[in-house]
Coordinates of C-alpha atoms in Angstrom, one line a residue:
M1 CA -7.4 -238.4 -63.5
K2 CA -5.9 -238.8 -59.9
V3 CA -2.9 -236.6 -60.9
F4 CA -5.6 -233.9 -62.1
F5 CA -8.0 -234.9 -58.7
L6 CA -4.4 -233.6 -56.7
L7 CA -4.2 -230.6 -58.2
V8 CA -7.7 -229.6 -57.5
F9 CA -7.5 -230.7 -54.1
S10 CA -4.2 -228.6 -53.1
V11 CA -6.2 -225.3 -55.0
A12 CA -8.8 -225.9 -52.6
V13 CA -6.8 -227.2 -49.7
S14 CA -4.3 -223.6 -50.2
M15 CA -7.6 -221.9 -50.1
M16 CA -8.9 -223.4 -47.0
V17 CA -6.0 -223.0 -45.1
I18 CA -5.0 -219.3 -45.8
P19 CA -8.0 -217.3 -44.4
L20 CA -7.9 -220.2 -40.9
A21 CA -3.6 -218.5 -40.7
W22 CA -4.8 -215.3 -41.4
R23 CA -6.6 -214.7 -38.2
L24 CA -2.9 -216.3 -36.4
A25 CA -1.3 -213.7 -38.0
P26 CA -1.4 -210.5 -35.3
H27 CA -1.0 -213.0 -32.5
I28 CA 2.3 -215.0 -34.0
G29 CA 4.0 -211.8 -35.1
M30 CA 3.6 -212.7 -38.8
I31 CA 3.1 -209.2 -40.4
D32 CA 5.2 -207.2 -43.1
Q33 CA 5.3 -204.1 -42.0
P34 CA 5.9 -201.2 -44.6
D35 CA 9.5 -199.5 -45.1
P36 CA 11.4 -197.6 -47.8
R37 CA 12.2 -201.0 -50.0
K38 CA 9.1 -202.1 -50.0
V39 CA 6.5 -201.1 -52.3
H40 CA 3.4 -202.1 -49.8
K41 CA 2.2 -199.3 -48.1
V42 CA 0.2 -201.0 -44.8
P43 CA 0.5 -203.6 -42.5
V44 CA 0.3 -207.5 -44.6
P45 CA -0.3 -210.6 -43.4
R46 CA 2.9 -213.1 -43.9
I47 CA 1.3 -216.5 -43.9
G48 CA 0.2 -217.8 -47.7
G49 CA 3.2 -219.7 -47.1
W50 CA 0.8 -221.5 -44.9
G51 CA -1.6 -222.3 -47.7
I52 CA 1.1 -222.8 -50.2
A53 CA 2.7 -225.5 -48.0
A54 CA -0.5 -227.1 -46.7
G55 CA -1.5 -227.6 -50.6
C56 CA 2.0 -229.3 -51.5
L57 CA 1.8 -231.5 -48.5
T58 CA -1.4 -232.3 -47.8
P59 CA -1.5 -234.3 -51.4
L60 CA 1.3 -236.1 -51.6
L61 CA 0.4 -237.2 -48.4
L62 CA -2.7 -239.2 -49.3
L63 CA -0.6 -242.0 -51.4
D64 CA 1.5 -243.3 -49.4
Y65 CA 5.1 -242.8 -51.0
V66 CA 7.7 -245.6 -49.6
D67 CA 10.2 -244.8 -51.9
P68 CA 13.2 -242.2 -49.6
L69 CA 13.1 -239.8 -52.7
P70 CA 9.8 -238.7 -52.3
L71 CA 10.0 -239.1 -48.9
S72 CA 13.1 -236.8 -48.5
F73 CA 11.1 -234.3 -50.6
L74 CA 8.0 -234.3 -48.1
L75 CA 10.7 -234.2 -45.4
G76 CA 12.3 -231.7 -47.1
T77 CA 9.4 -229.2 -47.8
L78 CA 8.4 -229.5 -44.0
T79 CA 11.9 -228.3 -42.8
L80 CA 11.6 -225.2 -45.1
F81 CA 8.4 -224.6 -44.1
V82 CA 8.8 -224.6 -40.5
F83 CA 12.7 -222.8 -40.6
G84 CA 10.3 -220.0 -42.5
S85 CA 7.8 -219.8 -40.7
W86 CA 9.9 -219.2 -37.7
D87 CA 12.0 -216.4 -39.4
D88 CA 8.3 -214.7 -40.7
A89 CA 7.7 -215.2 -37.3
R90 CA 10.6 -214.1 -35.6
Q91 CA 13.1 -212.4 -38.4
L92 CA 15.7 -214.9 -37.9
G93 CA 18.7 -213.5 -40.3
H94 CA 20.5 -215.1 -43.0
W95 CA 22.2 -217.3 -41.3
P96 CA 19.6 -219.7 -39.3
K97 CA 18.3 -219.9 -42.5
F98 CA 20.8 -221.7 -44.7
V99 CA 21.0 -224.0 -41.7
G100 CA 17.4 -224.7 -42.8
Q101 CA 17.7 -224.6 -46.2
L102 CA 20.7 -227.3 -46.4
L103 CA 19.2 -229.1 -44.3
A104 CA 16.4 -230.0 -46.0
V105 CA 18.6 -229.9 -49.6
G106 CA 20.7 -232.5 -48.3
I107 CA 17.5 -234.8 -47.0
V108 CA 17.1 -234.9 -51.1
V109 CA 20.4 -235.3 -52.0
F110 CA 22.1 -237.9 -49.1
W111 CA 18.9 -240.0 -48.3
G112 CA 17.0 -239.2 -51.7
G113 CA 20.0 -239.4 -53.9
L114 CA 19.0 -237.0 -55.9
Y115 CA 22.4 -234.9 -57.0
V116 CA 23.5 -234.2 -60.2
T117 CA 25.8 -236.4 -62.6
R118 CA 25.4 -235.1 -65.7
L119 CA 26.8 -231.8 -67.1
P120 CA 26.5 -229.8 -70.0
F121 CA 29.1 -230.0 -72.8
I122 CA 30.1 -233.5 -71.1
D123 CA 29.1 -236.6 -72.8
G124 CA 28.3 -239.5 -70.1
D125 CA 28.8 -238.7 -66.1
A126 CA 31.5 -236.3 -65.3
L127 CA 31.1 -235.4 -61.5
S128 CA 31.9 -238.0 -58.6
P129 CA 28.8 -239.0 -56.1
L130 CA 30.7 -236.6 -53.5
A131 CA 31.4 -233.7 -56.2
G132 CA 28.0 -233.7 -57.5
Q133 CA 26.2 -234.3 -54.5
L134 CA 27.9 -231.1 -53.5
L135 CA 27.1 -229.4 -56.5
T136 CA 23.5 -229.8 -56.6
M137 CA 23.3 -228.7 -52.9
F138 CA 24.8 -225.6 -54.2
A139 CA 22.8 -224.8 -57.2
M140 CA 19.1 -226.3 -55.0
V141 CA 19.9 -223.8 -51.9
G142 CA 20.9 -221.1 -54.4
V143 CA 17.2 -222.1 -56.4
I144 CA 15.6 -221.5 -53.5
N145 CA 17.1 -218.1 -52.6
A146 CA 16.5 -216.4 -56.2
I147 CA 13.0 -217.2 -55.8
N148 CA 12.9 -215.6 -51.9
H149 CA 14.2 -212.7 -53.5
S150 CA 12.3 -212.4 -56.4
D151 CA 8.9 -211.8 -53.9
G152 CA 9.1 -208.4 -54.6
L153 CA 5.8 -207.3 -56.3
D154 CA 2.0 -208.4 -55.3
G155 CA 2.0 -212.1 -57.1
L156 CA 5.3 -212.0 -58.8
A157 CA 7.3 -214.7 -57.1
A158 CA 4.6 -216.9 -57.5
G159 CA 3.6 -216.0 -60.9
E160 CA 7.4 -216.6 -62.2
T161 CA 7.5 -220.1 -60.3
L162 CA 3.8 -220.8 -61.6
L163 CA 5.2 -220.3 -65.5
S164 CA 8.3 -222.6 -64.7
L165 CA 5.7 -225.4 -62.8
I166 CA 3.5 -225.6 -66.1
A167 CA 6.3 -226.2 -68.2
L168 CA 7.5 -228.9 -65.8
A169 CA 4.4 -230.4 -65.3
F170 CA 4.6 -231.0 -69.0
L171 CA 7.7 -232.1 -69.2
G172 CA 7.8 -234.4 -66.4
Y173 CA 3.7 -236.4 -68.2
E174 CA 6.0 -236.4 -72.1
A175 CA 9.0 -238.6 -69.2
G176 CA 6.4 -240.7 -68.0
S177 CA 7.6 -239.6 -63.9
A178 CA 4.3 -240.2 -62.2
L179 CA 6.9 -238.3 -59.1
G180 CA 7.7 -235.2 -61.5
L181 CA 4.2 -234.5 -62.0
E182 CA 2.5 -235.3 -59.3
V183 CA 4.9 -233.0 -57.3
A184 CA 4.8 -230.5 -60.1
L185 CA 1.1 -230.3 -60.0
V186 CA 0.3 -230.3 -56.2
A187 CA 2.7 -226.9 -56.4
I188 CA 0.6 -225.2 -59.0
G189 CA -2.2 -225.8 -56.7
G190 CA -0.9 -224.9 -53.8
I191 CA -0.4 -221.4 -55.6
I192 CA -3.1 -220.7 -57.0
G193 CA -5.1 -221.1 -54.3
F194 CA -2.5 -218.6 -53.1
L195 CA -3.2 -216.1 -55.3
R196 CA -6.6 -215.7 -54.7
Y197 CA -5.5 -213.5 -51.8
N198 CA -1.8 -212.0 -53.2
T199 CA -2.8 -210.9 -56.6
H200 CA -2.7 -206.5 -56.7
P201 CA -3.4 -205.2 -54.1
A202 CA -1.9 -208.2 -51.8
R203 CA -4.1 -208.9 -48.6
V204 CA -1.5 -211.8 -47.6
F205 CA 2.3 -212.4 -48.4
M206 CA 3.5 -215.8 -48.7
G207 CA 6.6 -214.6 -46.8
D208 CA 9.8 -217.3 -46.3
A209 CA 7.7 -219.8 -46.0
G210 CA 5.6 -219.8 -49.0
S211 CA 8.5 -218.5 -51.1
Q212 CA 11.4 -221.1 -49.6
V213 CA 9.0 -224.1 -50.4
L214 CA 8.2 -222.7 -54.1
G215 CA 12.2 -222.1 -54.5
F216 CA 12.5 -226.1 -53.4
A217 CA 10.1 -227.7 -55.4
L218 CA 11.0 -226.3 -58.5
A219 CA 14.9 -226.8 -57.7
F220 CA 14.1 -230.2 -57.1
L221 CA 11.4 -231.1 -60.0
V222 CA 14.5 -229.3 -62.4
V223 CA 17.3 -231.6 -61.3
H224 CA 14.7 -234.6 -61.2
L225 CA 14.1 -234.2 -64.3
V226 CA 17.5 -233.7 -66.7
Q227 CA 19.0 -236.1 -64.4
M228 CA 17.0 -238.6 -63.0
A229 CA 13.2 -238.3 -65.3
N230 CA 14.8 -237.9 -69.4
T231 CA 18.3 -237.6 -69.8
A232 CA 17.5 -237.0 -73.0
V233 CA 16.7 -233.9 -72.5
S234 CA 20.0 -231.0 -72.6
A235 CA 21.9 -230.8 -69.4
A236 CA 21.8 -227.0 -70.0
L237 CA 18.1 -227.0 -69.7
P238 CA 17.1 -225.6 -66.4
L239 CA 18.8 -221.7 -67.3
L240 CA 15.6 -221.8 -69.3
L241 CA 12.8 -223.5 -67.0
L242 CA 14.0 -221.5 -64.3
G243 CA 14.4 -218.2 -65.8
L244 CA 15.2 -214.8 -64.9
P245 CA 15.0 -215.4 -61.4
I246 CA 18.8 -216.9 -61.8
A247 CA 19.9 -214.3 -63.3
D248 CA 18.2 -211.3 -61.3
I249 CA 19.7 -212.6 -58.2
N250 CA 23.1 -212.9 -59.9
A251 CA 22.9 -209.6 -61.3
V252 CA 21.8 -208.1 -58.0
L253 CA 24.7 -210.1 -56.4
Y254 CA 27.4 -208.3 -58.6
Q255 CA 26.1 -205.3 -58.3
R256 CA 26.4 -205.3 -54.5
A257 CA 29.5 -207.2 -54.4
R258 CA 31.2 -204.2 -57.1
G259 CA 29.4 -201.6 -54.4
G260 CA 31.0 -203.3 -51.5
M261 CA 27.3 -203.9 -49.9
N262 CA 26.7 -206.8 -48.1
W263 CA 26.0 -209.8 -50.1
F264 CA 23.0 -211.0 -47.8
K265 CA 21.5 -207.5 -47.3
A266 CA 18.1 -206.7 -49.1
T267 CA 18.9 -203.9 -51.6
R268 CA 16.1 -202.0 -53.9
N269 CA 17.8 -203.4 -57.5
H270 CA 16.2 -206.5 -58.4
V271 CA 14.5 -205.9 -62.2
H272 CA 10.7 -205.1 -60.9
H273 CA 12.8 -202.3 -58.7
R274 CA 14.2 -200.9 -61.2
L275 CA 11.0 -201.2 -63.7
L276 CA 9.6 -199.3 -61.1
D277 CA 11.4 -196.2 -61.2
L278 CA 11.1 -196.7 -64.9
G279 CA 7.6 -195.1 -64.2
F280 CA 6.0 -198.3 -65.2
S281 CA 3.3 -199.5 -62.9
H282 CA 3.0 -202.5 -60.4
Y283 CA 0.4 -204.5 -63.1
Q284 CA 2.6 -203.5 -66.0
S285 CA 6.3 -204.6 -64.7
V286 CA 4.8 -207.8 -63.2
V287 CA 3.0 -208.3 -66.4
L288 CA 6.4 -207.6 -68.4
I289 CA 8.3 -209.9 -65.9
Y290 CA 5.7 -212.7 -66.5
S291 CA 6.1 -212.4 -70.3
F292 CA 9.8 -212.4 -70.6
Q293 CA 8.9 -215.8 -68.1
A294 CA 7.0 -217.1 -70.2
V295 CA 9.3 -216.9 -73.1
L296 CA 12.0 -218.4 -71.7
V297 CA 10.1 -221.6 -70.4
T298 CA 8.4 -221.4 -73.2
C299 CA 11.8 -221.7 -75.3
G300 CA 12.9 -224.4 -72.9
V301 CA 10.0 -227.3 -73.3
L302 CA 10.0 -226.3 -77.4
L303 CA 14.4 -227.0 -77.1
R304 CA 14.6 -229.9 -74.9
Y305 CA 15.7 -231.6 -76.7
A306 CA 18.6 -229.5 -78.4
S307 CA 22.3 -229.3 -78.0
D308 CA 23.7 -227.5 -75.3
W309 CA 24.9 -224.7 -76.6
A310 CA 22.0 -223.6 -78.3
V311 CA 19.8 -223.7 -75.3
L312 CA 23.1 -221.9 -73.8
L313 CA 22.8 -218.8 -76.6
L314 CA 19.4 -219.0 -76.0
Y315 CA 18.8 -218.1 -72.4
F316 CA 22.4 -215.6 -72.3
S317 CA 21.0 -213.5 -75.4
A318 CA 17.9 -213.5 -73.9
I319 CA 19.1 -211.8 -70.3
A320 CA 21.7 -210.1 -71.6
T321 CA 19.7 -207.8 -74.2
L322 CA 16.7 -207.5 -71.2
F323 CA 19.7 -206.3 -68.9
L324 CA 21.1 -204.2 -71.7
L325 CA 18.2 -202.4 -72.7
L326 CA 17.4 -201.8 -69.0
R327 CA 20.9 -199.8 -68.5
L328 CA 20.3 -197.9 -71.4
A329 CA 17.0 -196.9 -70.2
E330 CA 18.1 -196.0 -67.1
R331 CA 21.2 -193.7 -68.4
S332 CA 19.5 -191.9 -70.8
G333 CA 16.8 -190.9 -68.0
W334 CA 13.9 -192.6 -69.9
R335 CA 10.7 -192.9 -68.6
L336 CA 7.4 -194.2 -69.2
V337 CA 4.8 -191.2 -69.8
P338 CA 1.3 -192.9 -70.6
K339 CA -0.8 -191.3 -73.4
I340 CA -3.6 -191.1 -73.2
W341 CA -5.9 -191.4 -76.1
P342 CA -9.8 -189.7 -77.0
Q343 CA -11.2 -192.8 -77.6
L344 CA -10.2 -194.4 -74.3
H345 CA -12.2 -191.5 -72.8
A346 CA -15.2 -192.1 -74.5
F347 CA -14.6 -195.8 -74.0
S348 CA -14.6 -195.2 -70.1
A349 CA -17.1 -193.2 -70.4
W350 CA -19.2 -195.8 -71.2
L351 CA -17.6 -198.2 -68.6
I352 CA -18.9 -196.3 -66.2
R353 CA -22.3 -196.2 -67.3
L354 CA -22.1 -199.8 -67.9
R355 CA -21.3 -200.8 -63.8
A356 CA -23.9 -197.8 -63.0
S357 CA -26.7 -199.8 -64.7
S358 CA -28.6 -201.6 -62.1
R359 CA -30.6 -204.2 -64.9
V360 CA -26.6 -204.8 -66.8
Q361 CA -25.5 -205.6 -63.2
S362 CA -28.5 -208.1 -61.9
A363 CA -28.2 -210.0 -65.4
F364 CA -24.6 -210.5 -65.1
A365 CA -25.3 -211.8 -61.3
W366 CA -28.6 -213.8 -62.7
V367 CA -26.9 -215.5 -65.4
I368 CA -23.2 -216.3 -63.5
A369 CA -25.0 -217.4 -60.3
G370 CA -27.6 -219.6 -62.2
S371 CA -25.5 -221.5 -64.1
V372 CA -22.5 -222.0 -61.9
S373 CA -25.5 -223.2 -60.1
A374 CA -27.1 -225.2 -62.8
L375 CA -23.8 -226.9 -64.4
M376 CA -23.2 -228.6 -60.8
L377 CA -26.9 -230.1 -60.3
I378 CA -26.4 -231.3 -63.9
A379 CA -23.4 -233.0 -63.9
V380 CA -23.9 -234.9 -60.5
L381 CA -27.9 -235.3 -61.5
R382 CA -27.0 -237.2 -64.8
A383 CA -23.7 -239.1 -63.2
P384 CA -25.0 -243.0 -64.2
N385 CA -22.4 -244.1 -61.2
V386 CA -21.3 -242.6 -58.2
P387 CA -18.3 -244.4 -55.9
R388 CA -19.5 -244.8 -52.5
D389 CA -16.3 -243.4 -50.8
F390 CA -17.6 -240.5 -52.8
G391 CA -21.3 -241.2 -51.4
V392 CA -19.5 -241.1 -47.8
T393 CA -17.2 -237.7 -47.9
A394 CA -20.2 -236.0 -50.4
A395 CA -22.5 -236.6 -47.2
L396 CA -20.3 -235.6 -44.5
A397 CA -19.1 -232.9 -46.2
A398 CA -23.0 -231.9 -46.5
L399 CA -24.0 -232.4 -42.9
A400 CA -21.1 -230.4 -41.3
A401 CA -22.0 -227.4 -43.5
M402 CA -25.7 -227.6 -42.8
A403 CA -25.0 -227.9 -38.9
V404 CA -22.5 -224.8 -39.5
V405 CA -25.2 -222.8 -41.1
V406 CA -28.3 -223.8 -38.5
S407 CA -25.4 -222.9 -35.6
R408 CA -25.0 -219.8 -37.9
A409 CA -21.3 -220.0 -36.8
T410 CA -19.1 -216.7 -37.3
W411 CA -17.6 -219.0 -40.4
Q412 CA -20.7 -220.5 -42.3
T413 CA -19.1 -218.6 -44.8
L414 CA -16.0 -220.6 -45.1
A415 CA -18.2 -223.9 -44.2
L416 CA -20.3 -223.1 -47.7
R417 CA -17.0 -222.1 -49.6
V418 CA -15.5 -225.1 -49.0
A419 CA -19.2 -227.5 -49.6
I420 CA -18.8 -225.3 -53.3
Y421 CA -15.4 -226.4 -54.1
V422 CA -15.9 -230.2 -53.0
T423 CA -19.3 -229.8 -55.0
V424 CA -17.1 -228.6 -58.4
V425 CA -14.9 -231.3 -58.3
F426 CA -17.4 -234.4 -57.7
A427 CA -19.4 -233.1 -60.2
I428 CA -16.6 -232.0 -62.7
Y429 CA -15.1 -235.2 -61.8
L430 CA -18.4 -237.9 -62.4
L431 CA -19.0 -235.8 -65.4
T432 CA -15.6 -236.3 -66.9
A433 CA -14.7 -240.4 -65.2
Q434 CA -17.4 -242.3 -66.8
S435 CA -15.5 -243.9 -69.6
D436 CA -19.1 -244.7 -70.9
V437 CA -20.2 -241.1 -72.0
A438 CA -16.9 -239.2 -72.2
N439 CA -17.8 -238.6 -75.8
A440 CA -21.1 -238.3 -75.2
L441 CA -23.4 -235.6 -76.6
P442 CA -24.4 -233.9 -73.0
V443 CA -20.6 -233.9 -72.4
K444 CA -20.1 -231.6 -75.2
I445 CA -23.2 -229.7 -74.5
F446 CA -21.7 -229.4 -70.9
G447 CA -18.4 -228.0 -72.7
A448 CA -19.9 -225.3 -74.5
A449 CA -22.0 -223.8 -71.9
I450 CA -19.0 -223.9 -69.7
I451 CA -17.3 -222.3 -72.3
A452 CA -20.0 -219.6 -72.9
L453 CA -19.8 -219.0 -68.6
A454 CA -16.1 -218.8 -69.1
V455 CA -16.6 -215.6 -72.2
I456 CA -19.5 -213.9 -69.8
L457 CA -17.1 -214.4 -66.7
G458 CA -14.4 -212.7 -68.8
V459 CA -17.0 -209.9 -69.8
F460 CA -18.2 -209.2 -66.4
V461 CA -14.9 -209.5 -63.9
R462 CA -13.2 -207.1 -67.3
F463 CA -16.3 -204.7 -68.0
V464 CA -19.3 -204.7 -65.9
S465 CA -18.1 -205.2 -62.5
S466 CA -17.3 -202.2 -60.1
R467 CA -15.2 -204.1 -57.3
R468 CA -11.6 -205.9 -58.2
F469 CA -11.3 -209.5 -58.7
G470 CA -7.7 -210.5 -58.6
A471 CA -5.4 -208.4 -60.4
T472 CA -5.3 -208.6 -64.4
P473 CA -1.6 -210.4 -64.0
T474 CA -4.0 -213.3 -62.7
D475 CA -5.8 -213.4 -65.3
Y476 CA -2.7 -213.3 -67.7
L477 CA -2.0 -216.2 -65.7
I478 CA -4.6 -217.9 -65.7
V479 CA -4.6 -217.6 -70.2
F480 CA -1.2 -219.0 -70.2
A481 CA -2.1 -222.3 -68.4
V482 CA -5.0 -222.6 -71.1
I483 CA -2.7 -222.0 -73.6
A484 CA -0.2 -224.6 -72.0
M485 CA -3.0 -226.7 -71.3
L486 CA -4.5 -226.7 -75.2
A487 CA -0.8 -227.4 -75.7
F488 CA -0.6 -230.5 -73.3
G489 CA -3.2 -231.4 -75.0
V490 CA -2.1 -231.9 -78.1
V491 CA 0.0 -234.5 -76.4
A492 CA -2.5 -236.0 -74.1
G493 CA -5.2 -236.5 -76.5
R494 CA -3.6 -239.6 -78.1
N495 CA -5.1 -241.2 -75.5
S496 CA -8.6 -241.6 -73.9
S497 CA -7.7 -240.7 -70.2
G498 CA -5.5 -238.0 -71.5
A499 CA -8.1 -236.4 -73.1
T500 CA -10.8 -236.8 -70.2
S501 CA -7.8 -235.2 -67.9
L502 CA -7.8 -232.0 -69.5
G503 CA -11.3 -232.0 -69.4
F504 CA -11.8 -232.2 -65.9
I505 CA -9.2 -229.7 -65.5
T506 CA -10.6 -227.3 -68.1
F507 CA -13.8 -227.0 -66.7
S508 CA -12.6 -226.9 -63.1
I509 CA -11.3 -223.9 -63.6
V510 CA -14.3 -222.3 -65.1
L511 CA -16.5 -223.1 -62.4
F512 CA -13.9 -222.5 -59.6
Y513 CA -13.6 -218.7 -61.0
G514 CA -17.0 -218.5 -61.7
C515 CA -17.3 -219.3 -57.6
E516 CA -15.1 -217.2 -56.6
V517 CA -17.1 -214.8 -58.6
V518 CA -19.9 -215.4 -57.3
I519 CA -18.6 -215.2 -54.2
G520 CA -16.8 -212.1 -54.6
H521 CA -18.6 -209.9 -55.5
L522 CA -22.7 -211.2 -55.4
S523 CA -22.7 -211.2 -52.5
R524 CA -26.9 -211.6 -52.6
W525 CA -26.6 -215.1 -54.7
R526 CA -24.3 -216.5 -52.1
S527 CA -27.1 -218.1 -50.2
V528 CA -28.5 -219.9 -54.3
L529 CA -25.0 -220.6 -55.1
G530 CA -24.3 -222.6 -51.4
S531 CA -28.0 -223.8 -51.7
A532 CA -27.7 -226.1 -55.0
A533 CA -23.8 -227.0 -53.3
L534 CA -25.5 -228.7 -50.8
L535 CA -28.5 -230.2 -52.7
A536 CA -25.2 -231.6 -55.7
L537 CA -23.9 -233.3 -52.5
T538 CA -26.9 -234.5 -51.5
V539 CA -27.3 -236.0 -54.8
V540 CA -23.9 -237.8 -55.1
A541 CA -24.3 -238.6 -50.9
V542 CA -27.9 -241.0 -51.7
K543 CA -26.2 -241.9 -55.4
G544 CA -23.2 -243.4 -53.7
L545 CA -24.9 -244.9 -50.2
T546 CA -27.2 -246.5 -52.4
T547 CA -25.9 -247.7 -55.6
G548 CA -22.2 -247.1 -55.4
M549 CA -19.2 -249.9 -55.2

């Protein structure tokens, strides 16, 4: 349960830090200006990396690591965050960035002791320590830059990395690696919090501070998995787990070298640029790349114990097919021309009428806001035992939120948001973590209510609401994550703690999504949800302080 609590905490930290950092962006030069190579047309704050880094670092700092390896990861992440933020503010150029990357990777390799010794097709340790360390430095820096260069469309780099991290979290759990699972989950949480603001059209970019931290976490986890956590997996497995970004950056570098261009000067020939030039929309391009990445990482999980030849053949076949199709389409002059069927016109007209109906809007608002509020309250009211530290934390959170609201501070909406997030975590934890009630009928009824709420949210967001709530590529990631969790549940379900953790994270995702719908769409119902959260926190505080252990 601890690791999933870290995930939810990471999401909350990321989502809270970004709005605060947002206000600083204009004052410290972290604004991404449009140019011909970029897709966005208006200036956008380049501050999302602060939320990603905070979401990764803050939960891990609570674990009091003493071993060099996890400490080296924390220090390396902090180093890349500092250099990345410096570059986002001052545009340092590629050489200072390389210095920061080499420094961060060197900390992990030489102090943490994480480096490559196994190679594909060779049994046993094939490299000397020095050769392995140098190869690891080169490979990890390459992954950092691959993720950095894939950050070209809203949500693209974050989504690709998220898909890889989901697979790595599963493999870390299977290998019994606490460090691998913890790092993967806090990185996932940092991304989820960031995507709240980065879905198309993005309000925040991650910048180098975010992309380099994500690339570093991904490289760290892949090397740790293959070289330390589970040496039974194929030594070629990193290709499938890292997926498209590695192939894309190599293809771009090849084209630059072939054309006599500067290797380090940004160009418009990445896969996402080529899809846009073929007529695909922003949404379609992102979803196509997500889908390709999802196939690769899923194959990585399924073929983790396959031969190195099988892994390499599958990876290079998939990559070759993708680039061949792109090349054929470009040479033939093919362009995507969407067809509008008559049935779609009728469906669009029905959607317009549905969105215009005040009764439909009110009905969905009442059901969603009421259901989320009721589920939070029910979960805390039926909890037989509340730990004392929960009571203290809930009391402090409730008092702080009420003080901000009473004082009518300009950031009272943020305070209520924090109170709501904290309440969701407490409510779901207390519901699912109580061993004596984990399989009781009320919990099953609660689960059925969560499923019904998920369906209602999906219908509202997709068909009823006239306002945007995230982009559909993020919905795609959520669907993939749910499918991955179901697969994870097949493994986790072998023991009660794994099944409890699965329920915790599934319930949390739905309630968080519901809270975001209320906050983002149903402004008149924010006070209702906030009042329910404050009441639930008060219940947790009273129970924890009076009866907690």
